[in-house]
Amino acid sequence: MKTFSKLGLVAVFALASLNTYAIEGDFLLNVKKRTGNEISFSLNGQQNVIISIYDQENNLLFTEKASGKNGIIKNYNLEEFPQGKYYLVVENKLKSVKHEIAIDKKELVVNRKAIAEVFKNNAQKIVATINK
């Protein structure tokens, strides 16, 4: 009986922790390579985001606003992009996430882990993670 009570207490604590993690406006971004030089990404939950692609000199190459009630799925064909490093940036009012895309000899490599995740706090920006 004690084991069951302890297990129940742990389960309640875990569920409470998960509930606090689900902050309104927060999102999980999943980026992956598709066939050829296509990338695909998906966002969970209801979102209003700005999607941008930058080159390695930080020049804006593409931007669009996207929204979805049950999440967003986008596919981009980068076939015409020359060799080099590019950055996919997805941001909303709460945070900005940056992924690296490398095109080498027409082979596309996507870093599935974000290289930067910036949480916004009013006018301040707080860099949470940098993976390089």
XYZ file of N, CA and C in Angstrom:
396
model
N 0.824 -1.194 0.000
C 0.000 0.000 0.000
C 0.867 1.257 0.000
N 1.986 1.227 0.797
C 2.880 2.375 0.830
C 3.501 2.622 -0.540
N 3.857 1.527 -1.233
C 4.445 1.651 -2.559
C 3.467 2.313 -3.517
N 2.202 1.909 -3.444
C 1.182 2.501 -4.303
C 1.024 3.990 -4.005
N 1.036 4.367 -2.736
C 0.901 5.775 -2.342
C 2.077 6.597 -2.847
N 3.291 6.054 -2.721
C 4.473 6.766 -3.202
C 4.422 6.920 -4.713
N 4.015 5.856 -5.399
C 3.914 5.894 -6.849
C 2.869 6.915 -7.291
N 1.747 6.951 -6.581
C 0.699 7.924 -6.886
C 1.175 9.345 -6.674
N 1.929 9.574 -5.623
C 2.466 10.900 -5.328
C 3.440 11.341 -6.419
N 4.295 10.433 -6.860
C 5.244 10.735 -7.931
C 4.495 11.067 -9.220
N 3.449 10.306 -9.535
C 2.662 10.552 -10.744
C 1.985 11.919 -10.694
N 1.423 12.279 -9.556
C 0.773 13.587 -9.407
C 1.792 14.705 -9.593
N 2.970 14.559 -9.001
C 4.019 15.569 -9.132
C 4.453 15.704 -10.591
N 4.619 14.572 -11.282
C 5.035 14.598 -12.685
C 3.995 15.293 -13.552
N 2.726 14.992 -13.349
C 1.664 15.638 -14.127
C 1.591 17.132 -13.838
N 1.776 17.512 -12.601
C 1.771 18.935 -12.247
C 2.933 19.655 -12.919
N 4.088 18.996 -12.981
C 5.252 19.591 -13.634
C 5.010 19.763 -15.123
N 4.428 18.764 -15.764
C 4.121 18.864 -17.187
C 3.129 19.979 -17.456
N 2.155 20.124 -16.611
C 1.157 21.169 -16.786
C 1.794 22.551 -16.702
N 2.760 22.743 -15.816
C 3.408 24.048 -15.700
C 4.301 24.316 -16.900
N 4.811 23.272 -17.521
C 5.654 23.458 -18.696
C 4.855 23.962 -19.888
N 3.604 23.623 -19.987
C 2.779 24.003 -21.138
C 2.360 25.466 -21.030
N 3.312 26.356 -21.260
C 3.069 27.790 -21.191
C 2.364 28.222 -22.467
N 1.352 29.050 -22.330
C 0.630 29.528 -23.504
C 1.579 30.332 -24.375
N 1.592 30.036 -25.661
C 2.470 30.733 -26.586
C 3.793 30.028 -26.804
N 4.151 29.080 -25.934
C 5.379 28.326 -26.114
C 5.142 27.313 -27.229
N 6.203 26.882 -27.895
C 6.024 25.895 -28.951
C 7.212 24.957 -29.016
N 6.969 23.797 -29.596
C 8.017 22.833 -29.888
C 8.162 22.793 -31.400
N 9.375 22.969 -31.881
C 9.654 23.009 -33.310
C 10.405 21.745 -33.696
N 9.912 21.041 -34.705
C 10.556 19.837 -35.211
C 10.944 20.095 -36.662
N 12.244 20.099 -36.956
C 12.740 20.363 -38.306
C 13.399 19.102 -38.830
N 13.136 18.773 -40.099
C 13.799 17.599 -40.678
C 13.978 17.766 -42.177
N 14.945 17.021 -42.711
C 15.223 17.008 -44.142
C 14.232 16.078 -44.825
N 13.788 16.488 -45.988
C 12.925 15.624 -46.796
C 13.720 15.178 -48.008
N 13.060 14.804 -49.072
C 13.765 14.364 -50.272
C 14.417 15.553 -50.969
N 15.565 15.297 -51.610
C 16.264 16.365 -52.321
C 16.683 17.472 -51.380
N 16.407 18.697 -51.793
C 16.755 19.851 -50.967
C 15.518 20.475 -50.346
N 14.642 19.641 -49.817
C 13.442 20.114 -49.125
C 13.609 19.951 -47.627
N 13.073 20.931 -46.902
C 13.000 20.801 -45.450
C 11.538 20.867 -45.046
N 11.246 20.276 -43.925
C 9.892 20.268 -43.391
C 9.983 20.583 -41.910
N 9.023 21.351 -41.410
C 8.985 21.546 -39.971
C 7.558 21.615 -39.499
N 7.384 21.297 -38.240
C 6.047 21.331 -37.649
C 6.112 21.991 -36.282
N 5.027 22.670 -35.947
C 4.861 23.326 -34.649
C 3.639 22.748 -33.983
N 3.702 22.587 -32.685
C 2.554 22.069 -31.947
C 1.606 23.198 -31.553
N 0.359 22.870 -31.362
C -0.619 23.798 -30.782
C -0.983 24.985 -31.643
N -1.883 25.809 -31.114
C -2.332 27.006 -31.822
C -1.211 28.029 -31.823
N -0.873 28.509 -32.978
C 0.275 29.396 -33.105
C 0.020 30.529 -34.085
N 0.671 31.636 -33.837
C 0.852 32.724 -34.784
C 2.343 32.989 -34.773
N 3.022 32.658 -35.864
C 4.476 32.761 -35.896
C 4.941 33.501 -37.141
N 6.183 33.941 -37.079
C 6.863 34.504 -38.244
C 7.998 33.546 -38.579
N 8.051 33.122 -39.836
C 9.064 32.180 -40.311
C 10.007 32.951 -41.224
N 11.302 32.842 -40.967
C 12.287 33.562 -41.775
C 13.446 32.644 -42.116
N 14.050 32.886 -43.279
C 15.269 32.187 -43.672
C 16.317 33.253 -43.965
N 17.492 33.105 -43.312
C 18.600 34.044 -43.472
C 19.796 33.315 -44.064
N 20.670 34.066 -44.779
C 21.923 33.470 -45.222
C 22.968 33.651 -44.125
N 24.200 33.199 -44.389
C 25.222 33.248 -43.339
C 25.696 34.662 -43.019
N 25.383 35.641 -43.882
C 25.701 37.044 -43.581
C 24.532 37.742 -42.900
N 23.530 36.973 -42.499
C 22.337 37.473 -41.813
C 21.436 38.328 -42.707
N 21.507 38.101 -44.031
C 20.589 38.759 -44.961
C 19.288 37.974 -44.997
N 18.176 38.665 -44.885
C 16.864 38.020 -44.922
C 16.551 37.602 -46.353
N 16.329 36.302 -46.576
C 16.023 35.779 -47.905
C 14.535 35.525 -48.093
N 13.852 35.196 -46.999
C 12.441 34.827 -47.084
C 11.798 35.049 -45.728
N 10.560 35.520 -45.739
C 9.806 35.623 -44.495
C 8.321 35.486 -44.796
N 7.597 34.915 -43.858
C 6.142 34.821 -43.973
C 5.534 34.654 -42.593
N 4.280 35.068 -42.480
C 3.519 34.845 -41.252
C 2.694 33.586 -41.453
N 2.595 32.783 -40.410
C 1.808 31.550 -40.483
C 1.014 31.398 -39.198
N -0.155 30.797 -39.326
C -0.961 30.534 -38.135
C -1.715 29.229 -38.333
N -2.083 28.630 -37.228
C -2.828 27.385 -37.274
C -3.475 27.109 -35.936
N -4.681 26.579 -35.988
C -5.405 26.251 -34.754
C -4.821 25.039 -34.050
N -4.458 24.028 -34.819
C -3.957 22.776 -34.242
C -2.499 22.535 -34.585
N -1.766 23.588 -34.872
C -0.362 23.455 -35.233
C -0.118 23.906 -36.659
N 1.138 23.899 -37.050
C 1.544 24.353 -38.378
C 2.518 23.331 -38.948
N 2.335 22.992 -40.212
C 3.282 22.146 -40.933
C 3.666 22.901 -42.198
N 4.961 23.079 -42.417
C 5.451 23.804 -43.588
C 6.540 22.995 -44.274
N 6.572 23.083 -45.594
C 7.616 22.469 -46.403
C 8.240 23.555 -47.271
N 9.557 23.558 -47.368
C 10.257 24.525 -48.207
C 11.247 23.796 -49.096
N 11.269 24.171 -50.382
C 12.212 23.618 -51.338
C 13.362 24.610 -51.490
N 14.562 24.180 -51.136
C 15.738 25.043 -51.200
C 16.633 24.673 -52.380
N 16.053 24.087 -53.408
C 16.784 23.605 -54.582
C 17.607 24.711 -55.247
N 17.077 25.927 -55.296
C 17.748 27.030 -55.984
C 18.796 27.735 -55.120
N 18.913 27.347 -53.866
C 19.873 28.001 -52.979
C 21.284 27.525 -53.313
N 22.258 28.435 -53.413
C 23.646 28.016 -53.636
C 24.240 27.389 -52.375
N 25.435 26.809 -52.510
C 26.111 26.211 -51.358
C 26.313 27.257 -50.274
N 26.217 26.819 -49.030
C 26.440 27.729 -47.913
C 25.604 27.347 -46.713
N 25.686 28.193 -45.685
C 24.899 27.978 -44.469
C 23.727 28.947 -44.459
N 22.606 28.428 -44.012
C 21.380 29.216 -43.909
C 20.768 28.956 -42.541
N 19.883 29.843 -42.144
C 19.263 29.722 -40.828
C 17.753 29.867 -40.944
N 17.039 28.894 -40.408
C 15.586 28.936 -40.314
C 15.262 29.475 -38.926
N 14.523 30.584 -38.884
C 14.158 31.209 -37.615
C 12.640 31.249 -37.521
N 12.112 30.702 -36.438
C 10.668 30.722 -36.184
C 10.472 31.440 -34.864
N 9.601 32.469 -34.880
C 9.397 33.206 -33.636
C 7.948 33.602 -33.434
N 7.588 33.695 -32.161
C 6.285 34.221 -31.766
C 6.530 35.261 -30.680
N 5.490 35.665 -29.984
C 5.649 36.719 -28.976
C 6.460 36.262 -27.765
N 6.597 34.953 -27.579
C 7.292 34.428 -26.406
C 8.755 34.073 -26.652
N 9.044 33.486 -27.824
C 10.420 33.054 -28.062
C 10.739 32.964 -29.544
N 12.031 32.801 -29.818
C 12.549 32.650 -31.167
C 13.473 31.438 -31.172
N 13.337 30.582 -32.198
C 14.159 29.376 -32.314
C 14.873 29.415 -33.657
N 16.179 29.093 -33.637
C 17.005 29.172 -34.841
C 17.644 27.816 -35.127
N 17.478 27.333 -36.371
C 18.076 26.070 -36.818
C 19.016 26.348 -37.983
N 20.112 25.601 -38.025
C 21.079 25.754 -39.106
C 20.782 24.769 -40.231
N 20.907 25.263 -41.459
C 20.743 24.442 -42.661
C 22.010 24.629 -43.486
N 22.669 23.538 -43.864
C 23.882 23.623 -44.674
C 23.633 22.953 -46.017
N 24.009 23.651 -47.089
C 23.912 23.079 -48.434
C 25.335 22.981 -48.965
N 25.760 21.749 -49.240
C 27.107 21.500 -49.725
C 27.012 20.592 -50.937
N 27.441 21.080 -52.091
C 27.377 20.317 -53.346
C 25.967 19.773 -53.572
N 25.008 20.627 -53.352
C 23.583 20.319 -53.534
C 23.067 19.243 -52.587
N 23.802 18.975 -51.520
C 23.304 18.093 -50.461
C 22.912 18.968 -49.284
N 21.722 18.755 -48.782
C 21.204 19.573 -47.698
C 21.331 18.830 -46.377
N 21.861 19.510 -45.359
C 21.985 18.936 -44.025
C 21.295 19.882 -43.056
N 20.352 19.345 -42.279
C 19.601 20.152 -41.315
C 20.015 19.755 -39.910
N 20.359 20.743 -39.107
C 20.643 20.497 -37.698
C 19.304 20.422 -36.979
N 18.909 19.231 -36.541
C 17.596 19.051 -35.899
C 17.508 19.748 -34.553
N 18.649 19.932 -33.888
C 18.652 20.665 -32.623
C 18.803 22.151 -32.923
N 18.085 22.953 -32.182
C 18.191 24.401 -32.356
C 19.589 24.863 -31.966
N 20.156 25.786 -32.756
C 21.451 26.346 -32.378
C 21.259 27.528 -31.432
N 20.045 28.075 -31.400
C 19.736 29.143 -30.443
C 18.244 29.135 -30.146
N 17.922 29.383 -28.898
C 16.537 29.505 -28.460
C 16.494 30.712 -27.537
N 15.798 31.754 -27.962
C 15.781 33.011 -27.227
C 14.386 33.237 -26.673
N 14.291 33.366 -25.355
C 13.018 33.679 -24.717
C 12.930 35.183 -24.540
N 11.782 35.745 -24.881
C 11.584 37.190 -24.788
C 10.890 37.517 -23.471
N 11.379 38.543 -22.811
C 10.795 39.006 -21.557
C 10.596 40.508 -21.695
N 9.406 40.918 -22.137
C 9.114 42.313 -22.470
C 10.146 42.806 -23.474
N 10.927 43.812 -23.129
C 11.917 44.346 -24.059
C 13.226 43.573 -23.997
N 13.395 42.726 -22.995
C 14.627 41.960 -22.847
C 14.567 40.687 -23.675
N 15.726 40.207 -24.079
C 15.828 38.902 -24.709
C 16.802 38.080 -23.885
N 16.422 36.857 -23.598
C 17.249 35.977 -22.781
C 17.617 34.764 -23.625
N 18.898 34.558 -23.874
C 19.335 33.401 -24.649
C 19.335 32.197 -23.723
N 18.532 31.202 -24.071
C 18.384 30.027 -23.214
C 19.372 28.931 -23.576
N 19.519 28.637 -24.857
C 20.426 27.562 -25.249
C 21.154 27.933 -26.518
N 22.382 27.485 -26.605
C 23.139 27.596 -27.840
C 23.826 26.264 -28.030
N 23.467 25.554 -29.090
C 24.046 24.242 -29.394
C 24.873 24.370 -30.650
N 26.160 24.245 -30.540
C 27.020 24.274 -31.733
C 27.968 23.127 -31.698
